[in-house]
Structure formats: structure tokens, C-alpha cells
PDB file of C-alpha atoms in Angstrom:
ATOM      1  CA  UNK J   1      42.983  -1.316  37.825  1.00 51.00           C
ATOM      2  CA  UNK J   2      41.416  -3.090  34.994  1.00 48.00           C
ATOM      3  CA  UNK J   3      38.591  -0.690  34.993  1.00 53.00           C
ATOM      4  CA  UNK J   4      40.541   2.458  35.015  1.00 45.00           C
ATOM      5  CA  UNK J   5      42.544   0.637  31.635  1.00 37.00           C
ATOM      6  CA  UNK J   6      39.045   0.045  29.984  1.00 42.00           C
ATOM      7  CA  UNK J   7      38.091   3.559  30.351  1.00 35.00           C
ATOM      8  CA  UNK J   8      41.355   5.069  29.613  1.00 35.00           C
ATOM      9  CA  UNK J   9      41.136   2.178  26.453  1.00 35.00           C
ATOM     10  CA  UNK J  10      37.436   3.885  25.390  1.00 38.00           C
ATOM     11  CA  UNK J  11      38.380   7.259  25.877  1.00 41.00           C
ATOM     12  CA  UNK J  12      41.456   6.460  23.207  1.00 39.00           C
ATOM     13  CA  UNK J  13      39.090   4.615  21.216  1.00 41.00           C
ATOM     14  CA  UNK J  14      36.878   7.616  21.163  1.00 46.00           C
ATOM     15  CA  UNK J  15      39.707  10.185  20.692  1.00 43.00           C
ATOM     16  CA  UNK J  16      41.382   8.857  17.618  1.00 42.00           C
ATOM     17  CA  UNK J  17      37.654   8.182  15.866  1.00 43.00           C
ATOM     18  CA  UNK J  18      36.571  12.084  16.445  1.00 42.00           C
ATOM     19  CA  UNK J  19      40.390  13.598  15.705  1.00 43.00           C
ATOM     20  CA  UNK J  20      40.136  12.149  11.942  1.00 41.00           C
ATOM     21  CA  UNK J  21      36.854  14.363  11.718  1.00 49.00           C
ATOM     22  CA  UNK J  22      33.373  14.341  13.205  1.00 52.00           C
ATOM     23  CA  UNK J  23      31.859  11.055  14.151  1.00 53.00           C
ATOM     24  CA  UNK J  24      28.993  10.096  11.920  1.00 50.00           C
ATOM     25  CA  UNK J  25      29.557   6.315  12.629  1.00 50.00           C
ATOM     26  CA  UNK J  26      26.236   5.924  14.251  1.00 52.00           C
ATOM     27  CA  UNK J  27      23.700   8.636  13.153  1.00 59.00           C
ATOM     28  CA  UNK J  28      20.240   8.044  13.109  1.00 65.00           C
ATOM     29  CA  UNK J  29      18.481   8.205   9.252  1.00 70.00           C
ATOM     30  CA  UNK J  30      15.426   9.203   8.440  1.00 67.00           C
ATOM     31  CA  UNK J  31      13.487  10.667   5.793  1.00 70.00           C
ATOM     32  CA  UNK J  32       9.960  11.944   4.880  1.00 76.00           C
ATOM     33  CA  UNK J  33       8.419  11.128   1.542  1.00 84.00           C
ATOM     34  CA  UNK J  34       9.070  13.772  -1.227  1.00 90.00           C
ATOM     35  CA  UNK J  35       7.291  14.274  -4.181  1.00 91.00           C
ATOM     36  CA  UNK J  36      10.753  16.526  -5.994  1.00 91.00           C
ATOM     37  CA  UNK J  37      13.417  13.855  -4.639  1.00 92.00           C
ATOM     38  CA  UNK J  38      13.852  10.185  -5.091  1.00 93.00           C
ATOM     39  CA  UNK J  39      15.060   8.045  -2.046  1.00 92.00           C
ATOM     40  CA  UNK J  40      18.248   7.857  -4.045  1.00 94.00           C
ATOM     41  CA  UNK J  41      18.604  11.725  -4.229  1.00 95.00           C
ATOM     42  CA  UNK J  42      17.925  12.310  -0.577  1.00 95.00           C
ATOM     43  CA  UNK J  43      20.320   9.411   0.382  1.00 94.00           C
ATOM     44  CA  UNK J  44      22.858  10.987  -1.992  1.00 96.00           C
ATOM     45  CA  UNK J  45      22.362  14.603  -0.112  1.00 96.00           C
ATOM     46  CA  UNK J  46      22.824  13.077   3.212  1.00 95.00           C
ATOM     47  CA  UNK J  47      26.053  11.389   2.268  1.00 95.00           C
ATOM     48  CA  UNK J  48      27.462  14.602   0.773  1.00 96.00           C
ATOM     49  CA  UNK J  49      26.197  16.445   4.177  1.00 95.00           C
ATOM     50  CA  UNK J  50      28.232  13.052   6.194  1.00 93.00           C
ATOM     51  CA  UNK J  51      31.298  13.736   4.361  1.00 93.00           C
ATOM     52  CA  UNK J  52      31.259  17.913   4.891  1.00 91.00           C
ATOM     53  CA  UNK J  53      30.459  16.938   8.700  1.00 89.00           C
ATOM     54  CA  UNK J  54      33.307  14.850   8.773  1.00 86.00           C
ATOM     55  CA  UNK J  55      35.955  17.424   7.400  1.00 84.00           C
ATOM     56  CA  UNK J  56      34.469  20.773   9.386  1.00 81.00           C
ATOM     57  CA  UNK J  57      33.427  19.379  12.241  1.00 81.00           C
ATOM     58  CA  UNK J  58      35.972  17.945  14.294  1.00 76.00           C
ATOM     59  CA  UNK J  59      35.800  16.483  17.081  1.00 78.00           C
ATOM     60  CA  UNK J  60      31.642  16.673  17.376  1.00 85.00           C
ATOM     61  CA  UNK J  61      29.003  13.773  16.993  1.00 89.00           C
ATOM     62  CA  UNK J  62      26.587  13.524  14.435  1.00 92.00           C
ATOM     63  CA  UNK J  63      23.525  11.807  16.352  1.00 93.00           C
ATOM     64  CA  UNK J  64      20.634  12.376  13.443  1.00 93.00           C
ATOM     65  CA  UNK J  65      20.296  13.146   9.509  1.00 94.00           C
ATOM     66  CA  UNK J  66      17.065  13.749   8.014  1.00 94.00           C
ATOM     67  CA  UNK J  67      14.916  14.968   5.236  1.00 93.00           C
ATOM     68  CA  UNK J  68      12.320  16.489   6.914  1.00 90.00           C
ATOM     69  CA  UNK J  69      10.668  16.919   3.655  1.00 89.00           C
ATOM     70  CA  UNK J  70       9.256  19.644   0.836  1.00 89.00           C
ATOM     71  CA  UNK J  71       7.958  22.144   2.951  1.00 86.00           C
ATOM     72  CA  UNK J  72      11.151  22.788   4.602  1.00 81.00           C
ATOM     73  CA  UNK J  73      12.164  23.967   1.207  1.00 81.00           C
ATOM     74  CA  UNK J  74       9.363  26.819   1.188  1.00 80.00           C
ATOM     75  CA  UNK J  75      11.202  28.274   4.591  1.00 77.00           C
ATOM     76  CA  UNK J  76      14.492  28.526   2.541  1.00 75.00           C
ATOM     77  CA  UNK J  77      12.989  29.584  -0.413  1.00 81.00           C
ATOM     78  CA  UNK J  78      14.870  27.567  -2.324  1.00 80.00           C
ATOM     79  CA  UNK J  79      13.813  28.877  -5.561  1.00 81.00           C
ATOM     80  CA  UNK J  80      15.823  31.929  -4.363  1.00 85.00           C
ATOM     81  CA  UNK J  81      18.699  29.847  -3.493  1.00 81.00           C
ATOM     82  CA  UNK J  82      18.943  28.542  -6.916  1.00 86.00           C
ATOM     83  CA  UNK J  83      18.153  31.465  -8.770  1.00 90.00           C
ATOM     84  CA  UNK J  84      21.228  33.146  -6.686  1.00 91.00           C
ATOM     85  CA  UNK J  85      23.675  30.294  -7.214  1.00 92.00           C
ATOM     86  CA  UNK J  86      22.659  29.904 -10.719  1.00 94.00           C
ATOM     87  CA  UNK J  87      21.864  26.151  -9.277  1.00 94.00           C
ATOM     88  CA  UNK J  88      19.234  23.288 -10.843  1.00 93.00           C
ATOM     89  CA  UNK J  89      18.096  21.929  -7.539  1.00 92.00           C
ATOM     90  CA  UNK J  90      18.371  22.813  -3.936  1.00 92.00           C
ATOM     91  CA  UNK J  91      17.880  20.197  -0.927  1.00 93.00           C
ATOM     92  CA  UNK J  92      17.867  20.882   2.701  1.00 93.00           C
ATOM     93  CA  UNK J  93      19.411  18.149   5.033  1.00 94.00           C
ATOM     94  CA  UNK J  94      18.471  18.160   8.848  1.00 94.00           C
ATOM     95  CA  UNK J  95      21.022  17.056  11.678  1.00 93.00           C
ATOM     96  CA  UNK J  96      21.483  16.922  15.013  1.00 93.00           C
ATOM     97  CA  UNK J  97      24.767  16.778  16.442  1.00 91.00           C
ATOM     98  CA  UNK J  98      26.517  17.386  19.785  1.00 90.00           C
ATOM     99  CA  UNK J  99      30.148  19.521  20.094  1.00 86.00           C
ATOM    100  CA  UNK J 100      32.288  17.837  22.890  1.00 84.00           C
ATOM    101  CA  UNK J 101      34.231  19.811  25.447  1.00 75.00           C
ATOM    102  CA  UNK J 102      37.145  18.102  23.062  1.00 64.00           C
ATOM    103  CA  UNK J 103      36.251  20.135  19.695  1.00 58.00           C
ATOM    104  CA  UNK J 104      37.630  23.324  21.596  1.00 56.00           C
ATOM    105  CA  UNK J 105      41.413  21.479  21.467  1.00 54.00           C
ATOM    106  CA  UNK J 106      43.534  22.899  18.851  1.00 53.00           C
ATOM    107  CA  UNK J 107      43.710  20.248  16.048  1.00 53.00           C
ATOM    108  CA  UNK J 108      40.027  19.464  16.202  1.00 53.00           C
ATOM    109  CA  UNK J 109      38.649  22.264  13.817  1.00 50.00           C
ATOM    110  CA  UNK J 110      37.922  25.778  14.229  1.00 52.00           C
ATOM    111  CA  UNK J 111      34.265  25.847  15.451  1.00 59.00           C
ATOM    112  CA  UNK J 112      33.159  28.861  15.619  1.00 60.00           C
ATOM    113  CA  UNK J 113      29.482  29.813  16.716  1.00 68.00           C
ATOM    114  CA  UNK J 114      28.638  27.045  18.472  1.00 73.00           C
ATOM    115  CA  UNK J 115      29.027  26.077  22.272  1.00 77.00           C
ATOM    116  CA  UNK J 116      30.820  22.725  23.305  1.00 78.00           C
ATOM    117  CA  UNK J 117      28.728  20.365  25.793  1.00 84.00           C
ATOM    118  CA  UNK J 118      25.765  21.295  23.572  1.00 87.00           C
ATOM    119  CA  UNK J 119      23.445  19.062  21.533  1.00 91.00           C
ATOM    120  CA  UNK J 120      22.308  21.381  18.623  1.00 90.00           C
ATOM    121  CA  UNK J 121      18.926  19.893  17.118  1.00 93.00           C
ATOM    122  CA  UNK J 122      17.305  20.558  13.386  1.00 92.00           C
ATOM    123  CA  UNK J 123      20.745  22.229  12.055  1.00 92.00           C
ATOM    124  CA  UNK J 124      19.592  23.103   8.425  1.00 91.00           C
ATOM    125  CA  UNK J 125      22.428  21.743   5.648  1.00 93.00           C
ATOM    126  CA  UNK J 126      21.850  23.088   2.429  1.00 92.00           C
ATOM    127  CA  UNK J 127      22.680  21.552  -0.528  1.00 94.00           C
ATOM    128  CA  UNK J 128      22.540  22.598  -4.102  1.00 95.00           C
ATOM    129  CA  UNK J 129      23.101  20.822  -7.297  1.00 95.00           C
ATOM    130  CA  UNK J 130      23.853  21.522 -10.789  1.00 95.00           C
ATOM    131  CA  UNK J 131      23.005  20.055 -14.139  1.00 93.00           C
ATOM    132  CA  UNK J 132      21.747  16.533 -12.275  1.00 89.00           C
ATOM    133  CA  UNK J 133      25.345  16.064 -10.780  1.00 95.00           C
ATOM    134  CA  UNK J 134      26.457  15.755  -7.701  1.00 97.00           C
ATOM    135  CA  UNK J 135      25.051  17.457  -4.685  1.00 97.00           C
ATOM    136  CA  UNK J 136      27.381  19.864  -3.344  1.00 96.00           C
ATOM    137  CA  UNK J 137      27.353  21.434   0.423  1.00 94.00           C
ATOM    138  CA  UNK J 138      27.134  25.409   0.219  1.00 91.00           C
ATOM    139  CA  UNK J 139      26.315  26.102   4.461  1.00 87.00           C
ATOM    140  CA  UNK J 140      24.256  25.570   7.022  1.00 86.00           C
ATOM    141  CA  UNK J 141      22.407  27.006   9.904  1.00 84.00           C
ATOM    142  CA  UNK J 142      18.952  27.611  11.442  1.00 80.00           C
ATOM    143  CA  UNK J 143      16.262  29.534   9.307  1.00 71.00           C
TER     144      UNK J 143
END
């Protein structure tokens, strides 16, 4: 009896942490050296991309964040990227993340695109930034 309360206990536990947004509680961190961003502008990217994860998607689990470094930026073309959103800078943020068989209840976002009981690896967040402020969240995807 006690263990069907502790599990019934975690599974509460688990439920109210993931309805108040994605889980990024206990993502890995990483980052590559960069020679365009300081540690404190990669740091500030990855909390901007930990706060859009929280409020889109619901009910998932953000496992990794990363800066995988400059080159990335080549396969975006960032300089495109700004040039179209009339931005200063552009960043690119990698996570990986798994979506529950609980983000498909209503009240846990509307995630489309992406299959639940799947851990989706290297999901490109793209970030741009204007005028040295703040970084702000535009999209993601694969390349």
C-alpha cells in the first residue's frame, strides 16, 4: 500500500511540475568556446531559450541546452537571419528534450509536429538580438 501511495505521490509530484510549463529543472549545460559570444552571452541565450521552453512546451522535459558553437551559425546563415530581421546578432541554442505521452492532454500546450514518447536530440533554438539587448526567441527546428 505504501508503495502504490509513493508512486501515486511522484506521479503528482511530476504532474503539477510539467502542467505549469515544460520541465527544465534538471537540464544538462554545456557550451563550446566562442570567439563572437562571451560565457555571459551564451548563458543569457540559454536562459531566454529555458523560459520560451517553459511557456510552449508543456508538459515535455528539457534534458540538455547547449552552444554547440560558431560553426553552427554558418548552417543557419545567420548573417541572413539578421539581415532579414533587421537584427544585430543571431545565436543558435541546442536542446534536447523528450514530449511525454502527457503533453497530448488538453491543458498542456498545443504541440504540434512532434510525437509524444519521443526524445528529440540537437533541436536548433534561434535567437536574435537587437542593439546589445536582450536576446529574444524567434523559432526553432532542425536545419
Amino acid at each position: 500500500m505504501k508503495r502504490i501511495l509513493s508512486l501515486f505521490l511522484l506521479f503528482a509530484l511530476l504532474l503539477s511540475l510539467t502542467s505549469c510549463g515544460g520541465m527544465t529543472l534538471f537540464s544538462n549545460v554545456s557550451s563550446a568556446n566562442s570567439e563572437i559570444y562571451t560565457d555571459e552571452e551564451i548563458a543569457a541565450a540559454m536562459d531566454e531559450v529555458k523560459k520560451n521552453f517553459k511557456r510552449i512546451w508543456k508538459g515535455c522535459v528539457l534534458l540538455d541546452i547547449s552552444y554547440k558553437g560558431d560553426a553552427i551559425l554558418d548552417i543557419y546563415n545567420y548573417k541572413e537571419y539578421a539581415k532579414q530581421y533587421q537584427a544585430d546578432d543571431v545565436i543558435v541554442i541546442s536542446i534536447d528534450f523528450y514530449v511525454p505521452s502527457l503533453a497530448s492532454i488538453p491543458g498542456f500546450g498545443d504541440i504540434h509536429g512532434v510525437e509524444t514518447n519521443h526524445k528529440y536530440e540537437d533541436w536548433s533554438c534561434i535567437l536574435l538580438r537587437y542593439d546589445g539587448g536582450d536576446w529574444e526567441y524567434i523559432g526553432g527546428g532542425y536545419p
